[in-house]
Amino acid sequence: MFTTTGSRGLYKAPLSKGLLLVLNGLTLMLTLLPQYQELFAYNLQAITQQNQLWRLVCGRLVCLDVKDSFCSSLLIYNFRIFERRFGTRKFSSFLLGTWCLSTLIDFLLAQAFQFLFDYEVEELPAGLLAPVFSLFVPFYLSIPRMPVTQVLGHIHITNKSLVYIVGLQLLTSSPFMWLLALSGLISGGLYQSNAFRLQKLVFVPAWVCRVGRYILEPLFSSSQPTNETPVGMGATLDIQRQQRMDLLDQQLLLAQYNEARRNARHQPQAGFLQWTRLFPSLRHRGQNRPQMQPRPQAQTHPPTQPPLLDNSPVAEEQVARLVEMGFSRIDALEALRASNNDINMATNFLLQH
């Protein structure tokens, strides 16, 4: 469904899996037991006037609307890529920091709305909504955008479009959902930029992570996906890698074709376009080329940026960065070679597979 998430499920994302199971389970229980829903309402008036501070916790964790729970679950499932990339501790620290920041920003925005429009905001939608919206900040900044298709020849559909559509659906589900969305985006931007040294002030301690690793991670961890694929009985790892490289070839072809349509003027050509000559396959670049007559200037003036072959060296710094994100060294080398040492394209390729 989400092109940026790939098919690894919840592998190496125990926190995301725990949030999905626990929060959706509580939402289902409250749907079956409506008499207890009042305890989880995010009532600002009850917090300020009746000092019911416990609503700051109960009212900002569990969704009372099944529609909000479904949309937020889809977004959490998609944003699990940050837990794989940065690790569970940094991911949980981001959620904790934005959850605490958005609590203060919720009240500030409610007071500003009352001051500007003379309307008191009594209740806001319940659930872990502001931290979910805050994850759009690193999603916009760090996930590369790759074109997938076009609609009507002008509207570009990318690998991130569906995520934004789900976020828009969640934004329009309640009258004051925009307030939580704005609060989440502000808190996400502040924590992402480390304003006021927030990452040093609000974080998950190491001892909490150790306790969760021994107690909670065995409950919510997922097994490593197998290498089996429905291509036949003789499927091997080499065949799977070849299929993955074919998919990357298609994405690169589409990206280059769209770029050529935007920047180059079309010239009439006879017959069909010979794509294999314009954009050779990644695995066969530099191979099976027709023999050409040597030119004198070829030895004295080599091309400035020759394409990387399968055995070409890659930057060890970029390999180390991909390994730190949780990928194996073999997959990191393969992706970097296939993407001509483009770290963003290699990261996106590994996250998709």
mmCIF file of C-alpha atoms in Angstrom:
data_model
loop_
_atom_site.group_PDB
_atom_site.id
_atom_site.type_symbol
_atom_site.label_atom_id
_atom_site.label_comp_id
_atom_site.label_asym_id
_atom_site.label_seq_id
_atom_site.Cartn_x
_atom_site.Cartn_y
_atom_site.Cartn_z
ATOM 1 C CA MET A 1 0.000 0.000 0.000
ATOM 2 C CA PHE A 2 2.740 2.468 0.959
ATOM 3 C CA THR A 3 5.534 2.404 -1.540
ATOM 4 C CA THR A 4 8.080 3.738 0.916
ATOM 5 C CA THR A 5 7.669 1.023 3.459
ATOM 6 C CA GLY A 6 8.468 -2.110 1.524
ATOM 7 C CA SER A 7 7.450 -5.608 2.507
ATOM 8 C CA ARG A 8 9.370 -6.230 5.715
ATOM 9 C CA GLY A 9 6.329 -5.676 7.895
ATOM 10 C CA LEU A 10 7.175 -4.684 11.460
ATOM 11 C CA TYR A 11 10.631 -6.265 11.502
ATOM 12 C CA LYS A 12 13.023 -4.174 13.649
ATOM 13 C CA ALA A 13 10.109 -1.947 14.737
ATOM 14 C CA PRO A 14 8.916 -3.292 18.119
ATOM 15 C CA LEU A 15 7.733 0.102 19.397
ATOM 16 C CA SER A 16 5.578 0.708 16.336
ATOM 17 C CA LYS A 17 4.108 -2.765 16.664
ATOM 18 C CA GLY A 18 3.386 -2.216 20.357
ATOM 19 C CA LEU A 19 1.648 1.105 19.667
ATOM 20 C CA LEU A 20 -0.480 -0.459 16.954
ATOM 21 C CA LEU A 21 -1.550 -3.426 19.069
ATOM 22 C CA VAL A 22 -2.069 -1.699 22.425
ATOM 23 C CA LEU A 23 -3.711 1.532 21.262
ATOM 24 C CA ASN A 24 -6.004 -0.148 18.749
ATOM 25 C CA GLY A 25 -6.905 -2.776 21.327
ATOM 26 C CA LEU A 26 -7.887 -0.070 23.811
ATOM 27 C CA THR A 27 -9.909 1.725 21.136
ATOM 28 C CA LEU A 28 -11.792 -1.490 20.405
ATOM 29 C CA MET A 29 -12.476 -2.065 24.105
ATOM 30 C CA LEU A 30 -13.813 1.474 24.558
ATOM 31 C CA THR A 31 -16.029 1.017 21.508
ATOM 32 C CA LEU A 32 -17.561 -2.062 23.136
ATOM 33 C CA LEU A 33 -17.754 -0.322 26.539
ATOM 34 C CA PRO A 34 -18.967 3.224 25.757
ATOM 35 C CA GLN A 35 -19.679 4.012 29.421
ATOM 36 C CA TYR A 36 -15.910 4.391 29.999
ATOM 37 C CA GLN A 37 -15.198 6.668 27.049
ATOM 38 C CA GLU A 38 -15.671 9.794 29.167
ATOM 39 C CA LEU A 39 -12.557 8.877 31.153
ATOM 40 C CA PHE A 40 -10.435 9.139 27.979
ATOM 41 C CA ALA A 41 -11.909 12.374 26.601
ATOM 42 C CA TYR A 42 -9.400 15.164 25.939
ATOM 43 C CA ASN A 43 -11.442 17.855 27.698
ATOM 44 C CA LEU A 44 -9.472 21.091 28.049
ATOM 45 C CA GLN A 45 -12.126 22.728 30.203
ATOM 46 C CA ALA A 46 -12.041 19.860 32.715
ATOM 47 C CA ILE A 47 -8.248 20.071 32.860
ATOM 48 C CA THR A 48 -8.072 23.821 33.476
ATOM 49 C CA GLN A 49 -11.152 24.394 35.610
ATOM 50 C CA GLN A 50 -11.504 21.090 37.482
ATOM 51 C CA ASN A 51 -7.777 20.242 37.676
ATOM 52 C CA GLN A 52 -8.268 16.822 36.086
ATOM 53 C CA LEU A 53 -4.643 16.566 35.056
ATOM 54 C CA TRP A 54 -4.883 12.841 34.455
ATOM 55 C CA ARG A 55 -6.736 13.654 31.249
ATOM 56 C CA LEU A 56 -3.450 14.918 29.826
ATOM 57 C CA VAL A 57 -2.347 11.280 29.743
ATOM 58 C CA CYS A 58 -5.558 9.351 29.149
ATOM 59 C CA GLY A 59 -6.974 11.828 26.671
ATOM 60 C CA ARG A 60 -3.804 11.962 24.565
ATOM 61 C CA LEU A 61 -3.150 8.255 24.079
ATOM 62 C CA VAL A 62 -6.286 6.372 23.002
ATOM 63 C CA CYS A 63 -8.485 7.369 20.072
ATOM 64 C CA LEU A 64 -12.211 7.329 20.785
ATOM 65 C CA ASP A 65 -13.110 7.546 17.101
ATOM 66 C CA VAL A 66 -12.496 4.366 15.114
ATOM 67 C CA LYS A 67 -11.904 6.403 11.974
ATOM 68 C CA ASP A 68 -9.135 8.414 13.684
ATOM 69 C CA SER A 69 -7.643 5.214 15.054
ATOM 70 C CA PHE A 70 -7.564 3.630 11.596
ATOM 71 C CA CYS A 71 -5.901 6.607 9.888
ATOM 72 C CA SER A 72 -3.359 7.123 12.664
ATOM 73 C CA SER A 73 -2.530 3.403 12.587
ATOM 74 C CA LEU A 74 -1.812 3.586 8.866
ATOM 75 C CA LEU A 75 0.520 6.519 9.468
ATOM 76 C CA ILE A 76 2.293 4.816 12.374
ATOM 77 C CA TYR A 77 2.790 1.744 10.216
ATOM 78 C CA ASN A 78 4.309 3.857 7.483
ATOM 79 C CA PHE A 79 6.493 5.921 9.842
ATOM 80 C CA ARG A 80 8.021 2.780 11.329
ATOM 81 C CA ILE A 81 10.828 3.324 8.813
ATOM 82 C CA PHE A 82 12.218 5.942 11.229
ATOM 83 C CA GLU A 83 12.442 3.352 13.982
ATOM 84 C CA ARG A 84 14.453 1.130 11.631
ATOM 85 C CA ARG A 85 16.657 3.979 10.497
ATOM 86 C CA PHE A 86 17.377 5.724 13.818
ATOM 87 C CA GLY A 87 16.745 2.933 16.307
ATOM 88 C CA THR A 88 14.003 2.383 18.854
ATOM 89 C CA ARG A 89 15.488 4.702 21.474
ATOM 90 C CA LYS A 90 15.757 7.739 19.199
ATOM 91 C CA PHE A 91 12.330 7.028 17.736
ATOM 92 C CA SER A 92 10.746 6.754 21.178
ATOM 93 C CA SER A 93 12.582 9.904 22.314
ATOM 94 C CA PHE A 94 11.138 11.780 19.347
ATOM 95 C CA LEU A 95 7.619 10.599 20.178
ATOM 96 C CA LEU A 96 8.051 11.433 23.865
ATOM 97 C CA GLY A 97 9.505 14.870 23.141
ATOM 98 C CA THR A 98 6.809 15.843 20.668
ATOM 99 C CA TRP A 99 4.113 14.411 22.965
ATOM 100 C CA CYS A 100 5.270 16.650 25.823
ATOM 101 C CA LEU A 101 5.776 19.705 23.625
ATOM 102 C CA SER A 102 2.408 19.361 21.930
ATOM 103 C CA THR A 103 0.698 19.313 25.342
ATOM 104 C CA LEU A 104 1.839 22.883 25.965
ATOM 105 C CA ILE A 105 1.247 23.967 22.377
ATOM 106 C CA ASP A 106 -2.321 22.602 22.456
ATOM 107 C CA PHE A 107 -3.243 24.974 25.269
ATOM 108 C CA LEU A 108 -1.417 27.912 23.675
ATOM 109 C CA LEU A 109 -3.228 27.429 20.369
ATOM 110 C CA ALA A 110 -6.577 27.015 22.127
ATOM 111 C CA GLN A 111 -6.022 30.255 24.036
ATOM 112 C CA ALA A 112 -4.934 32.049 20.855
ATOM 113 C CA PHE A 113 -8.042 30.816 19.041
ATOM 114 C CA GLN A 114 -10.250 32.025 21.888
ATOM 115 C CA PHE A 115 -8.524 35.430 21.885
ATOM 116 C CA LEU A 116 -8.834 35.907 18.119
ATOM 117 C CA PHE A 117 -12.339 34.534 17.496
ATOM 118 C CA ASP A 118 -13.922 34.755 20.975
ATOM 119 C CA TYR A 119 -14.698 31.022 20.947
ATOM 120 C CA GLU A 120 -13.635 28.661 23.706
ATOM 121 C CA VAL A 121 -12.292 25.274 22.652
ATOM 122 C CA GLU A 122 -13.681 22.888 25.251
ATOM 123 C CA GLU A 123 -12.625 19.510 23.863
ATOM 124 C CA LEU A 124 -10.133 18.192 21.339
ATOM 125 C CA PRO A 125 -10.013 14.821 19.544
ATOM 126 C CA ALA A 126 -8.506 12.143 21.765
ATOM 127 C CA GLY A 127 -5.587 9.940 20.859
ATOM 128 C CA LEU A 128 -1.882 9.945 20.028
ATOM 129 C CA LEU A 129 -2.558 12.405 17.221
ATOM 130 C CA ALA A 130 -0.134 15.296 17.696
ATOM 131 C CA PRO A 131 2.970 13.008 17.792
ATOM 132 C CA VAL A 132 1.705 11.248 14.662
ATOM 133 C CA PHE A 133 1.419 14.574 12.839
ATOM 134 C CA SER A 134 4.867 15.544 14.113
ATOM 135 C CA LEU A 135 6.375 12.585 12.224
ATOM 136 C CA PHE A 136 5.493 14.342 8.985
ATOM 137 C CA VAL A 137 8.424 16.697 9.663
ATOM 138 C CA PRO A 138 11.209 14.060 9.348
ATOM 139 C CA PHE A 139 9.148 12.328 6.655
ATOM 140 C CA TYR A 140 9.189 15.483 4.532
ATOM 141 C CA LEU A 141 12.831 16.307 5.225
ATOM 142 C CA SER A 142 14.602 12.942 5.101
ATOM 143 C CA ILE A 143 12.619 10.612 2.829
ATOM 144 C CA PRO A 144 13.523 11.171 -0.846
ATOM 145 C CA ARG A 145 10.702 11.670 -3.293
ATOM 146 C CA MET A 146 10.593 9.432 -6.353
ATOM 147 C CA PRO A 147 7.981 9.801 -9.113
ATOM 148 C CA VAL A 148 5.714 6.817 -9.660
ATOM 149 C CA THR A 149 3.239 7.949 -12.302
ATOM 150 C CA GLN A 150 1.376 10.952 -13.666
ATOM 151 C CA VAL A 151 -2.303 11.821 -13.729
ATOM 152 C CA LEU A 152 -3.627 13.782 -16.708
ATOM 153 C CA GLY A 153 -0.039 14.368 -17.789
ATOM 154 C CA HIS A 154 0.571 17.134 -15.233
ATOM 155 C CA ILE A 155 -0.135 15.831 -11.716
ATOM 156 C CA HIS A 156 2.849 13.842 -10.481
ATOM 157 C CA ILE A 157 2.199 10.900 -8.141
ATOM 158 C CA THR A 158 5.222 10.043 -6.005
ATOM 159 C CA ASN A 159 6.042 7.396 -3.446
ATOM 160 C CA LYS A 160 4.953 9.845 -0.718
ATOM 161 C CA SER A 161 1.595 10.959 -2.131
ATOM 162 C CA LEU A 162 -0.537 8.302 -0.460
ATOM 163 C CA VAL A 163 0.927 9.128 2.962
ATOM 164 C CA TYR A 164 -0.051 12.766 2.560
ATOM 165 C CA ILE A 165 -3.532 11.734 1.442
ATOM 166 C CA VAL A 166 -4.019 9.647 4.587
ATOM 167 C CA GLY A 167 -2.768 12.573 6.673
ATOM 168 C CA LEU A 168 -5.267 14.872 4.930
ATOM 169 C CA GLN A 169 -8.043 12.388 5.649
ATOM 170 C CA LEU A 170 -7.103 12.400 9.325
ATOM 171 C CA LEU A 171 -6.896 16.199 9.296
ATOM 172 C CA THR A 172 -10.472 16.573 8.035
ATOM 173 C CA SER A 173 -12.028 13.975 10.335
ATOM 174 C CA SER A 174 -12.857 16.398 13.186
ATOM 175 C CA PRO A 175 -13.543 20.145 13.436
ATOM 176 C CA PHE A 176 -10.550 20.898 15.673
ATOM 177 C CA MET A 177 -8.184 18.279 14.283
ATOM 178 C CA TRP A 178 -6.320 21.111 12.546
ATOM 179 C CA LEU A 179 -5.291 22.417 15.973
ATOM 180 C CA LEU A 180 -3.671 19.093 16.895
ATOM 181 C CA ALA A 181 -2.060 18.872 13.447
ATOM 182 C CA LEU A 182 -0.565 22.348 13.786
ATOM 183 C CA SER A 183 0.578 21.552 17.312
ATOM 184 C CA GLY A 184 2.225 18.340 16.108
ATOM 185 C CA LEU A 185 3.998 20.018 13.202
ATOM 186 C CA ILE A 186 5.322 22.805 15.452
ATOM 187 C CA SER A 187 6.521 20.377 18.107
ATOM 188 C CA GLY A 188 8.039 18.104 15.452
ATOM 189 C CA GLY A 189 9.903 20.997 13.881
ATOM 190 C CA LEU A 190 11.221 22.195 17.244
ATOM 191 C CA TYR A 191 12.399 18.754 18.323
ATOM 192 C CA GLN A 192 13.833 17.883 14.906
ATOM 193 C CA SER A 193 15.881 21.101 14.831
ATOM 194 C CA ASN A 194 16.934 20.615 18.474
ATOM 195 C CA ALA A 195 15.694 24.089 19.357
ATOM 196 C CA PHE A 196 16.435 25.086 22.957
ATOM 197 C CA ARG A 197 18.438 21.824 23.210
ATOM 198 C CA LEU A 198 15.199 19.872 23.499
ATOM 199 C CA GLN A 199 16.819 16.596 22.492
ATOM 200 C CA LYS A 200 19.084 16.884 25.553
ATOM 201 C CA LEU A 201 16.214 17.789 27.872
ATOM 202 C CA VAL A 202 13.446 15.383 26.812
ATOM 203 C CA PHE A 203 14.542 11.870 25.866
ATOM 204 C CA VAL A 204 14.101 8.257 26.872
ATOM 205 C CA PRO A 205 16.816 7.218 29.371
ATOM 206 C CA ALA A 206 19.086 4.329 28.503
ATOM 207 C CA TRP A 207 17.958 2.270 31.491
ATOM 208 C CA VAL A 208 14.342 2.476 30.313
ATOM 209 C CA CYS A 209 15.429 1.117 26.937
ATOM 210 C CA ARG A 210 17.284 -1.726 28.611
ATOM 211 C CA VAL A 211 14.219 -2.643 30.665
ATOM 212 C CA GLY A 212 12.019 -2.509 27.566
ATOM 213 C CA ARG A 213 14.518 -4.610 25.619
ATOM 214 C CA TYR A 214 14.313 -7.452 28.139
ATOM 215 C CA ILE A 215 10.636 -7.199 29.078
ATOM 216 C CA LEU A 216 8.615 -5.673 26.237
ATOM 217 C CA GLU A 217 10.683 -6.366 23.123
ATOM 218 C CA PRO A 218 10.167 -10.166 23.295
ATOM 219 C CA LEU A 219 6.415 -9.519 23.253
ATOM 220 C CA PHE A 220 6.345 -7.134 20.299
ATOM 221 C CA SER A 221 9.363 -8.142 18.233
ATOM 222 C CA SER A 222 8.788 -9.594 14.771
ATOM 223 C CA SER A 223 10.741 -12.364 13.137
ATOM 224 C CA GLN A 224 13.078 -11.624 10.273
ATOM 225 C CA PRO A 225 11.343 -11.992 6.888
ATOM 226 C CA THR A 226 12.340 -15.041 4.912
ATOM 227 C CA ASN A 227 13.984 -14.962 1.514
ATOM 228 C CA GLU A 228 11.286 -17.083 -0.078
ATOM 229 C CA THR A 229 9.528 -15.709 -3.106
ATOM 230 C CA PRO A 230 6.743 -17.191 -5.275
ATOM 231 C CA VAL A 231 8.824 -17.340 -8.442
ATOM 232 C CA GLY A 232 9.309 -21.081 -8.384
ATOM 233 C CA MET A 233 10.929 -23.903 -6.525
ATOM 234 C CA GLY A 234 14.425 -22.928 -7.599
ATOM 235 C CA ALA A 235 14.329 -19.375 -6.247
ATOM 236 C CA THR A 236 17.607 -18.257 -4.741
ATOM 237 C CA LEU A 237 18.925 -15.147 -3.130
ATOM 238 C CA ASP A 238 20.617 -14.123 -6.375
ATOM 239 C CA ILE A 239 17.304 -14.271 -8.229
ATOM 240 C CA GLN A 240 15.653 -12.120 -5.584
ATOM 241 C CA ARG A 241 18.405 -9.552 -5.783
ATOM 242 C CA GLN A 242 18.069 -9.531 -9.540
ATOM 243 C CA GLN A 243 14.354 -8.834 -9.204
ATOM 244 C CA ARG A 244 15.052 -6.025 -6.757
ATOM 245 C CA MET A 245 17.552 -4.502 -9.167
ATOM 246 C CA ASP A 246 14.968 -4.755 -11.947
ATOM 247 C CA LEU A 247 12.540 -2.750 -9.828
ATOM 248 C CA LEU A 248 15.179 -0.114 -9.170
ATOM 249 C CA ASP A 249 15.888 -0.008 -12.916
ATOM 250 C CA GLN A 250 12.233 0.751 -13.557
ATOM 251 C CA GLN A 251 12.186 3.533 -10.978
ATOM 252 C CA LEU A 252 15.342 5.097 -12.392
ATOM 253 C CA LEU A 253 13.987 4.861 -15.929
ATOM 254 C CA LEU A 254 10.772 6.560 -14.915
ATOM 255 C CA ALA A 255 12.599 9.300 -13.020
ATOM 256 C CA GLN A 256 14.956 9.982 -15.938
ATOM 257 C CA TYR A 257 12.124 9.922 -18.441
ATOM 258 C CA ASN A 258 10.056 12.424 -16.447
ATOM 259 C CA GLU A 259 13.096 14.657 -16.013
ATOM 260 C CA ALA A 260 13.750 14.539 -19.752
ATOM 261 C CA ARG A 261 10.150 15.458 -20.513
ATOM 262 C CA ARG A 262 10.349 18.498 -18.247
ATOM 263 C CA ASN A 263 13.744 19.831 -19.306
ATOM 264 C CA ALA A 264 14.358 18.653 -22.883
ATOM 265 C CA ARG A 265 12.537 19.565 -26.039
ATOM 266 C CA HIS A 266 10.963 16.639 -27.838
ATOM 267 C CA GLN A 267 12.224 15.904 -31.310
ATOM 268 C CA PRO A 268 10.366 13.687 -33.820
ATOM 269 C CA GLN A 269 11.889 10.255 -34.052
ATOM 270 C CA ALA A 270 11.046 7.385 -36.353
ATOM 271 C CA GLY A 271 9.802 4.226 -34.794
ATOM 272 C CA PHE A 272 9.737 3.389 -31.101
ATOM 273 C CA LEU A 273 12.187 4.599 -28.476
ATOM 274 C CA GLN A 274 14.924 2.059 -27.836
ATOM 275 C CA TRP A 275 14.949 2.220 -24.039
ATOM 276 C CA THR A 276 17.680 -0.384 -23.695
ATOM 277 C CA ARG A 277 20.043 1.861 -25.619
ATOM 278 C CA LEU A 278 19.026 5.079 -23.853
ATOM 279 C CA PHE A 279 19.010 3.628 -20.314
ATOM 280 C CA PRO A 280 20.947 0.344 -20.032
ATOM 281 C CA SER A 281 20.257 -1.966 -17.143
ATOM 282 C CA LEU A 282 22.208 -1.286 -13.969
ATOM 283 C CA ARG A 283 23.733 -4.747 -13.894
ATOM 284 C CA HIS A 284 24.880 -4.566 -17.520
ATOM 285 C CA ARG A 285 26.230 -1.033 -17.690
ATOM 286 C CA GLY A 286 29.732 -1.229 -19.041
ATOM 287 C CA GLN A 287 29.119 -4.781 -20.287
ATOM 288 C CA ASN A 288 28.066 -6.107 -23.712
ATOM 289 C CA ARG A 289 28.846 -2.762 -25.302
ATOM 290 C CA PRO A 290 29.642 -2.723 -29.021
ATOM 291 C CA GLN A 291 33.279 -2.434 -29.906
ATOM 292 C CA MET A 292 34.169 1.137 -30.811
ATOM 293 C CA GLN A 293 37.210 2.497 -32.510
ATOM 294 C CA PRO A 294 39.677 3.989 -30.037
ATOM 295 C CA ARG A 295 40.004 7.725 -30.090
ATOM 296 C CA PRO A 296 43.202 9.621 -29.323
ATOM 297 C CA GLN A 297 41.484 11.924 -26.856
ATOM 298 C CA ALA A 298 39.909 9.032 -24.977
ATOM 299 C CA GLN A 299 43.138 8.320 -23.077
ATOM 300 C CA THR A 300 44.068 11.920 -22.406
ATOM 301 C CA HIS A 301 40.573 13.162 -21.536
ATOM 302 C CA PRO A 302 38.687 10.491 -19.591
ATOM 303 C CA PRO A 303 35.076 11.190 -18.681
ATOM 304 C CA THR A 304 34.691 13.181 -15.513
ATOM 305 C CA GLN A 305 32.038 10.942 -13.899
ATOM 306 C CA PRO A 306 32.197 7.364 -15.231
ATOM 307 C CA PRO A 307 29.326 5.119 -14.190
ATOM 308 C CA LEU A 308 30.051 2.757 -11.349
ATOM 309 C CA LEU A 309 30.218 -0.914 -12.203
ATOM 310 C CA ASP A 310 29.323 -3.777 -9.957
ATOM 311 C CA ASN A 311 32.947 -4.074 -8.787
ATOM 312 C CA SER A 312 33.592 -0.335 -8.507
ATOM 313 C CA PRO A 313 34.575 1.009 -5.108
ATOM 314 C CA VAL A 314 32.044 2.856 -3.007
ATOM 315 C CA ALA A 315 32.520 5.384 -0.245
ATOM 316 C CA GLU A 316 33.085 3.604 3.046
ATOM 317 C CA GLU A 317 31.503 6.507 4.902
ATOM 318 C CA GLN A 318 28.219 5.969 3.089
ATOM 319 C CA VAL A 319 28.426 2.221 3.654
ATOM 320 C CA ALA A 320 28.938 2.855 7.370
ATOM 321 C CA ARG A 321 25.923 5.155 7.466
ATOM 322 C CA LEU A 322 23.701 2.508 5.894
ATOM 323 C CA VAL A 323 25.034 -0.167 8.239
ATOM 324 C CA GLU A 324 24.253 2.093 11.217
ATOM 325 C CA MET A 325 20.667 2.316 9.965
ATOM 326 C CA GLY A 326 20.351 -1.467 10.364
ATOM 327 C CA PHE A 327 21.073 -2.738 6.845
ATOM 328 C CA SER A 328 23.619 -5.416 6.120
ATOM 329 C CA ARG A 329 26.919 -4.487 4.542
ATOM 330 C CA ILE A 330 26.240 -6.603 1.450
ATOM 331 C CA ASP A 331 22.897 -4.893 0.798
ATOM 332 C CA ALA A 332 24.448 -1.467 1.424
ATOM 333 C CA LEU A 333 27.244 -2.106 -1.091
ATOM 334 C CA GLU A 334 24.778 -3.423 -3.649
ATOM 335 C CA ALA A 335 22.447 -0.441 -3.298
ATOM 336 C CA LEU A 336 25.261 2.128 -3.450
ATOM 337 C CA ARG A 337 26.732 0.568 -6.563
ATOM 338 C CA ALA A 338 23.335 0.420 -8.217
ATOM 339 C CA SER A 339 22.630 4.080 -7.421
ATOM 340 C CA ASN A 340 26.052 5.453 -8.378
ATOM 341 C CA ASN A 341 26.896 6.263 -4.745
ATOM 342 C CA ASP A 342 23.676 8.267 -4.242
ATOM 343 C CA ILE A 343 23.000 7.818 -0.516
ATOM 344 C CA ASN A 344 19.378 9.034 -0.716
ATOM 345 C CA MET A 345 18.468 6.728 -3.591
ATOM 346 C CA ALA A 346 20.259 3.806 -1.942
ATOM 347 C CA THR A 347 18.446 4.414 1.362
ATOM 348 C CA ASN A 348 15.085 4.628 -0.351
ATOM 349 C CA PHE A 349 15.785 1.409 -2.275
ATOM 350 C CA LEU A 350 16.747 -0.485 0.900
ATOM 351 C CA LEU A 351 13.704 0.788 2.801
ATOM 352 C CA GLN A 352 11.424 -0.371 0.021
ATOM 353 C CA HIS A 353 12.814 -3.909 0.098
#
